[in-house]
Structures are given as structure tokens and as C-alpha cells.
Amino acid sequence: MFLNADIVVKIVMVGLAFASVVTWTVWLAKGLELVLAKRRARAATLKLRRAKSLQEATREVESGWTRNGAVADLVQEAATEARESEGLSADGVKERLAIELSRIEARAGRRMAHGTGLLATIGATAPFVGLFGTVWGIMNAFIGISKSHTTNLAVVAPGIAEALLATAIGLVAAIPAVIIYNLFARSIAGYRILLSDASSAVLRHVSRDLDRQLRVENSSTASIS
């Protein structure tokens, strides 16, 4: 049917087939990326919760396979801010750190969502592209009927079948794209929640360390007095 189809219908079919290949390629690549990122984030967050201080958390997260993830970026930013803000107001440190951690979370979420918008585009447009191919093919079939001066089904059926094939390919391209896009949307939302949990753990460590430091300073002042 494809070989006998009109050139426009052929272009539509090839384009839809290419869109389907793109969908499954994105699914494979982004799926692996998401699985690895979530596993790394879970492992790093577990290390954060087990640590007793920010220094210990930094050492633990930056060791092993968790050192390259977004959680490691959160910990490194916290360590940098704590070092550069030594001697400054604790409230100011926590406020600046919360802002920067939010930026890191948002950046990691955007990076993880990169490429998934293509799936939404394919899911939204592929059925209409297939429908265009069908309309074009049926139009050519009717033109063929008028030229042959016959309504014999054997003459009409091949052209209509070719036209309907375009719609079928459009649905084959669109349905998986929509399903995969929704799966990725939920998975990325879960990844963002993991990063939010890690960010909260980092802030707790920073707050706890600052309180310890303040208590030591107060004790030293009391001893001198």
C-alpha cells in the first residue's frame, strides 16, 4: 500500500514513522537517565540523613557514585556558603543558602525534563498529521473514481486503504508518545520531591551546625567573663 500511495501520503507516513522512532529513542535515553538520577538521589539522601554534621555529609556524599548527582551539588553549595559566610549572621546564611538550593533544584528539574516536550508535541500533532494524509488520500481516491468513471470497489478500495493507513500510523506514533510523556512527568515530579527532601536535609545540617557553633561561642564568652 505504501509503494502505491500518493507522494504526499508517503511523506506523511515517513514523517510519522520517524516521529515514532524519536519517541522510543527519547523513552530509552531519558528513561535510563531518570532511573540512574533517582537511584543516585536516593542513595545520597540516605547518606545525608545518616550523617551527623554537614562536614560528614559532604565527605559521605562526595565519595562513591553519588558524587556526580544533583544532591552532591546541593551539599557542595552548602559547604561553600558555610565557609564563605563564617562569622556572619546565621539567619542570613540560612536565607542565602535556601535561595541557592532552590535554584539548584529548579536547574536539575529543568535538565531532567529536557527533551520530554518533544513527546508532548508528537502526541498532540501526530493524529492530525495522519488525518491530513487520510483526507489527501481519500481526495485522490475520489479523483481516481471520476477519471475511471466507475464505482467498482476493486478500484476504490486500494486508495481508501492507503489513506486510512496514514491515520493508523499517526495513532501508532501519538498514543505511545502521550503515555510515555505522562510517565516521565510523574517520574520527574518524584525526582523533584527527592531533591526537595535532600535540600531539607542539607538545611537541617547547616542549621544544626550553626547552633552548635553559637553554643560554643556563648560558652567561650561565659568562661572569659
Tab-separated table of C-alpha atoms in Angstrom:
chain	number	residue	atom	x	y	z
A	1	MET	CA	0.000	0.000	0.000
A	2	PHE	CA	2.822	2.362	0.838
A	3	LEU	CA	4.538	1.977	-2.537
A	4	ASN	CA	1.332	2.727	-4.426
A	5	ALA	CA	0.374	5.722	-2.275
A	6	ASP	CA	0.461	9.343	-3.428
A	7	ILE	CA	3.738	11.195	-2.799
A	8	VAL	CA	2.122	13.452	-0.176
A	9	VAL	CA	0.726	10.449	1.699
A	10	LYS	CA	4.148	8.791	1.520
A	11	ILE	CA	5.784	11.874	3.043
A	12	VAL	CA	3.195	11.887	5.833
A	13	MET	CA	3.768	8.199	6.566
A	14	VAL	CA	7.550	8.542	6.600
A	15	GLY	CA	7.318	11.588	8.871
A	16	LEU	CA	5.048	9.758	11.299
A	17	ALA	CA	7.303	6.709	11.293
A	18	PHE	CA	10.266	8.967	12.079
A	19	ALA	CA	8.279	10.576	14.921
A	20	SER	CA	7.612	7.115	16.339
A	21	VAL	CA	11.329	6.291	16.227
A	22	VAL	CA	12.083	9.572	18.015
A	23	THR	CA	9.513	8.722	20.696
A	24	TRP	CA	11.084	5.381	21.512
A	25	THR	CA	14.587	6.844	21.385
A	26	VAL	CA	13.636	9.531	23.910
A	27	TRP	CA	11.935	6.890	26.054
A	28	LEU	CA	15.073	4.758	26.159
A	29	ALA	CA	17.570	7.583	26.724
A	30	LYS	CA	15.511	9.650	29.155
A	31	GLY	CA	14.234	6.565	30.962
A	32	LEU	CA	17.766	5.393	31.724
A	33	GLU	CA	18.775	8.908	32.756
A	34	LEU	CA	15.825	9.202	35.139
A	35	VAL	CA	16.351	5.787	36.708
A	36	LEU	CA	20.034	6.476	37.379
A	37	ALA	CA	19.373	10.005	38.660
A	38	LYS	CA	16.671	8.838	41.076
A	39	ARG	CA	18.790	5.971	42.380
A	40	ARG	CA	21.719	8.332	42.900
A	41	ALA	CA	19.491	10.898	44.632
A	42	ARG	CA	18.013	8.266	46.970
A	43	ALA	CA	21.446	6.951	47.899
A	44	ALA	CA	22.833	10.447	48.503
A	45	THR	CA	19.800	11.490	50.562
A	46	LEU	CA	20.212	8.385	52.721
A	47	LYS	CA	23.830	9.367	53.342
A	48	LEU	CA	22.674	12.865	54.278
A	49	ARG	CA	20.218	11.546	56.838
A	50	ARG	CA	22.798	9.265	58.417
A	51	ALA	CA	25.434	11.997	58.719
A	52	LYS	CA	25.818	13.880	61.993
A	53	SER	CA	27.126	17.139	60.526
A	54	LEU	CA	27.484	18.980	57.231
A	55	GLN	CA	31.167	18.117	57.094
A	56	GLU	CA	30.424	14.421	57.485
A	57	ALA	CA	27.585	14.665	54.957
A	58	THR	CA	29.895	16.329	52.428
A	59	ARG	CA	32.511	13.635	52.884
A	60	GLU	CA	29.973	10.821	52.529
A	61	VAL	CA	28.070	12.214	49.529
A	62	GLU	CA	31.237	13.078	47.620
A	63	SER	CA	32.508	9.528	47.975
A	64	GLY	CA	31.392	6.793	45.621
A	65	TRP	CA	28.930	7.076	42.755
A	66	THR	CA	26.824	9.788	44.446
A	67	ARG	CA	29.464	12.479	43.955
A	68	ASN	CA	28.204	13.483	40.476
A	69	GLY	CA	24.496	13.926	41.206
A	70	ALA	CA	22.305	16.915	41.954
A	71	VAL	CA	22.355	16.121	45.683
A	72	ALA	CA	26.142	16.437	45.620
A	73	ASP	CA	25.677	19.906	44.099
A	74	LEU	CA	23.369	20.816	46.991
A	75	VAL	CA	25.898	19.645	49.567
A	76	GLN	CA	28.802	21.389	47.853
A	77	GLU	CA	26.864	24.649	47.708
A	78	ALA	CA	26.038	24.370	51.415
A	79	ALA	CA	29.678	23.731	52.306
A	80	THR	CA	30.801	26.679	50.178
A	81	GLU	CA	28.221	29.037	51.675
A	82	ALA	CA	29.083	27.957	55.222
A	83	ARG	CA	32.780	28.524	54.566
A	84	GLU	CA	32.352	31.916	52.879
A	85	SER	CA	29.838	33.164	55.470
A	86	GLU	CA	31.857	32.232	58.531
A	87	GLY	CA	31.298	34.803	61.262
A	88	LEU	CA	28.169	36.259	59.648
A	89	SER	CA	24.570	36.135	60.851
A	90	ALA	CA	23.126	32.624	61.000
A	91	ASP	CA	19.780	33.821	59.640
A	92	GLY	CA	21.494	35.397	56.652
A	93	VAL	CA	23.425	32.214	55.943
A	94	LYS	CA	20.265	30.108	56.002
A	95	GLU	CA	18.353	32.558	53.824
A	96	ARG	CA	21.067	32.768	51.164
A	97	LEU	CA	21.534	29.022	51.192
A	98	ALA	CA	17.798	28.331	50.835
A	99	ILE	CA	17.672	30.578	47.761
A	100	GLU	CA	20.651	28.891	46.129
A	101	LEU	CA	19.409	25.392	46.916
A	102	SER	CA	16.074	26.252	45.297
A	103	ARG	CA	17.926	27.373	42.176
A	104	ILE	CA	19.901	24.123	42.059
A	105	GLU	CA	16.695	22.091	42.450
A	106	ALA	CA	14.987	24.021	39.647
A	107	ARG	CA	18.007	23.684	37.368
A	108	ALA	CA	18.191	19.924	37.950
A	109	GLY	CA	14.463	19.584	37.269
A	110	ARG	CA	14.729	21.542	34.014
A	111	ARG	CA	17.694	19.474	32.918
A	112	MET	CA	15.798	16.261	33.604
A	113	ALA	CA	12.701	17.491	31.736
A	114	HIS	CA	14.744	18.495	28.683
A	115	GLY	CA	13.544	16.573	25.632
A	116	THR	CA	10.219	15.429	27.063
A	117	GLY	CA	8.392	18.348	25.449
A	118	LEU	CA	9.054	16.675	22.108
A	119	LEU	CA	6.874	13.771	23.225
A	120	ALA	CA	4.002	16.131	24.010
A	121	THR	CA	4.361	17.712	20.573
A	122	ILE	CA	4.313	14.335	18.831
A	123	GLY	CA	1.342	13.171	20.877
A	124	ALA	CA	-0.634	16.308	20.084
A	125	THR	CA	0.146	16.618	16.371
A	126	ALA	CA	0.639	13.080	15.041
A	127	PRO	CA	-3.097	12.206	14.838
A	128	PHE	CA	-3.811	15.387	12.895
A	129	VAL	CA	-0.894	14.794	10.540
A	130	GLY	CA	-2.200	11.283	9.951
A	131	LEU	CA	-5.682	12.672	9.387
A	132	PHE	CA	-4.268	15.077	6.818
A	133	GLY	CA	-2.726	12.132	4.977
A	134	THR	CA	-6.053	10.307	5.105
A	135	VAL	CA	-8.007	13.266	3.742
A	136	TRP	CA	-5.457	13.742	0.978
A	137	GLY	CA	-5.544	10.060	0.076
A	138	ILE	CA	-9.347	9.885	0.016
A	139	MET	CA	-9.437	13.001	-2.131
A	140	ASN	CA	-7.105	11.326	-4.614
A	141	ALA	CA	-9.257	8.189	-4.486
A	142	PHE	CA	-12.335	10.203	-5.462
A	143	ILE	CA	-10.381	11.857	-8.252
A	144	GLY	CA	-9.436	8.397	-9.472
A	145	ILE	CA	-13.093	7.358	-9.402
A	146	SER	CA	-14.081	10.336	-11.517
A	147	LYS	CA	-11.340	9.600	-14.041
A	148	SER	CA	-12.137	5.896	-14.301
A	149	HIS	CA	-15.898	6.536	-14.481
A	150	THR	CA	-16.593	3.563	-12.231
A	151	THR	CA	-17.550	2.963	-8.604
A	152	ASN	CA	-16.252	-0.594	-8.561
A	153	LEU	CA	-14.957	-1.430	-5.067
A	154	ALA	CA	-11.846	-3.011	-6.527
A	155	VAL	CA	-10.914	0.399	-7.943
A	156	VAL	CA	-11.862	2.482	-4.890
A	157	ALA	CA	-10.676	0.257	-2.037
A	158	PRO	CA	-6.872	0.455	-2.545
A	159	GLY	CA	-6.823	4.255	-2.484
A	160	ILE	CA	-9.019	4.442	0.619
A	161	ALA	CA	-6.947	1.754	2.368
A	162	GLU	CA	-3.760	3.718	1.681
A	163	ALA	CA	-5.393	6.824	3.084
A	164	LEU	CA	-6.580	5.087	6.260
A	165	LEU	CA	-3.097	3.679	6.796
A	166	ALA	CA	-1.850	7.233	7.378
A	167	THR	CA	-4.328	7.684	10.242
A	168	ALA	CA	-3.308	4.332	11.724
A	169	ILE	CA	0.379	5.290	11.659
A	170	GLY	CA	-0.490	8.645	13.228
A	171	LEU	CA	-2.219	6.895	16.126
A	172	VAL	CA	0.664	4.440	16.496
A	173	ALA	CA	3.021	7.414	16.812
A	174	ALA	CA	0.790	9.512	19.087
A	175	ILE	CA	-0.509	7.040	21.676
A	176	PRO	CA	2.898	5.842	22.974
A	177	ALA	CA	4.187	9.435	22.955
A	178	VAL	CA	1.347	10.603	25.211
A	179	ILE	CA	1.692	7.638	27.570
A	180	ILE	CA	5.471	7.997	27.831
A	181	TYR	CA	5.199	11.759	28.351
A	182	ASN	CA	2.796	11.261	31.267
A	183	LEU	CA	5.045	8.592	32.775
A	184	PHE	CA	8.023	10.924	32.540
A	185	ALA	CA	6.031	13.800	34.039
A	186	ARG	CA	5.207	11.704	37.110
A	187	SER	CA	8.736	10.356	37.369
A	188	ILE	CA	10.278	13.832	37.118
A	189	ALA	CA	7.868	15.083	39.782
A	190	GLY	CA	9.092	12.268	42.031
A	191	TYR	CA	12.682	13.241	41.274
A	192	ARG	CA	11.951	16.824	42.272
A	193	ILE	CA	10.499	15.575	45.561
A	194	LEU	CA	13.696	13.614	46.214
A	195	LEU	CA	15.766	16.746	45.630
A	196	SER	CA	13.467	18.723	47.917
A	197	ASP	CA	13.985	16.129	50.669
A	198	ALA	CA	17.740	16.317	50.160
A	199	SER	CA	17.636	20.113	50.270
A	200	SER	CA	15.726	19.993	53.557
A	201	ALA	CA	18.305	17.599	54.990
A	202	VAL	CA	21.128	19.931	53.943
A	203	LEU	CA	19.415	22.906	55.561
A	204	ARG	CA	18.922	20.919	58.770
A	205	HIS	CA	22.630	20.113	58.888
A	206	VAL	CA	23.555	23.756	58.317
A	207	SER	CA	21.110	24.983	60.955
A	208	ARG	CA	22.328	22.392	63.450
A	209	ASP	CA	25.985	23.243	62.816
A	210	LEU	CA	25.300	26.961	63.223
A	211	ASP	CA	23.507	26.332	66.517
A	212	ARG	CA	26.424	24.233	67.745
A	213	GLN	CA	28.843	26.976	66.745
A	214	LEU	CA	26.752	29.589	68.538
A	215	ARG	CA	26.626	27.475	71.692
A	216	VAL	CA	30.408	27.059	71.645
A	217	GLU	CA	30.878	30.810	71.217
A	218	ASN	CA	28.469	31.548	74.063
A	219	SER	CA	30.245	29.052	76.293
A	220	SER	CA	33.606	30.635	75.496
A	221	THR	CA	32.245	34.112	76.261
A	222	ALA	CA	30.787	32.913	79.556
A	223	SER	CA	34.094	31.302	80.536
A	224	ILE	CA	36.015	34.503	79.831
A	225	SER	CA	33.529	36.540	81.854
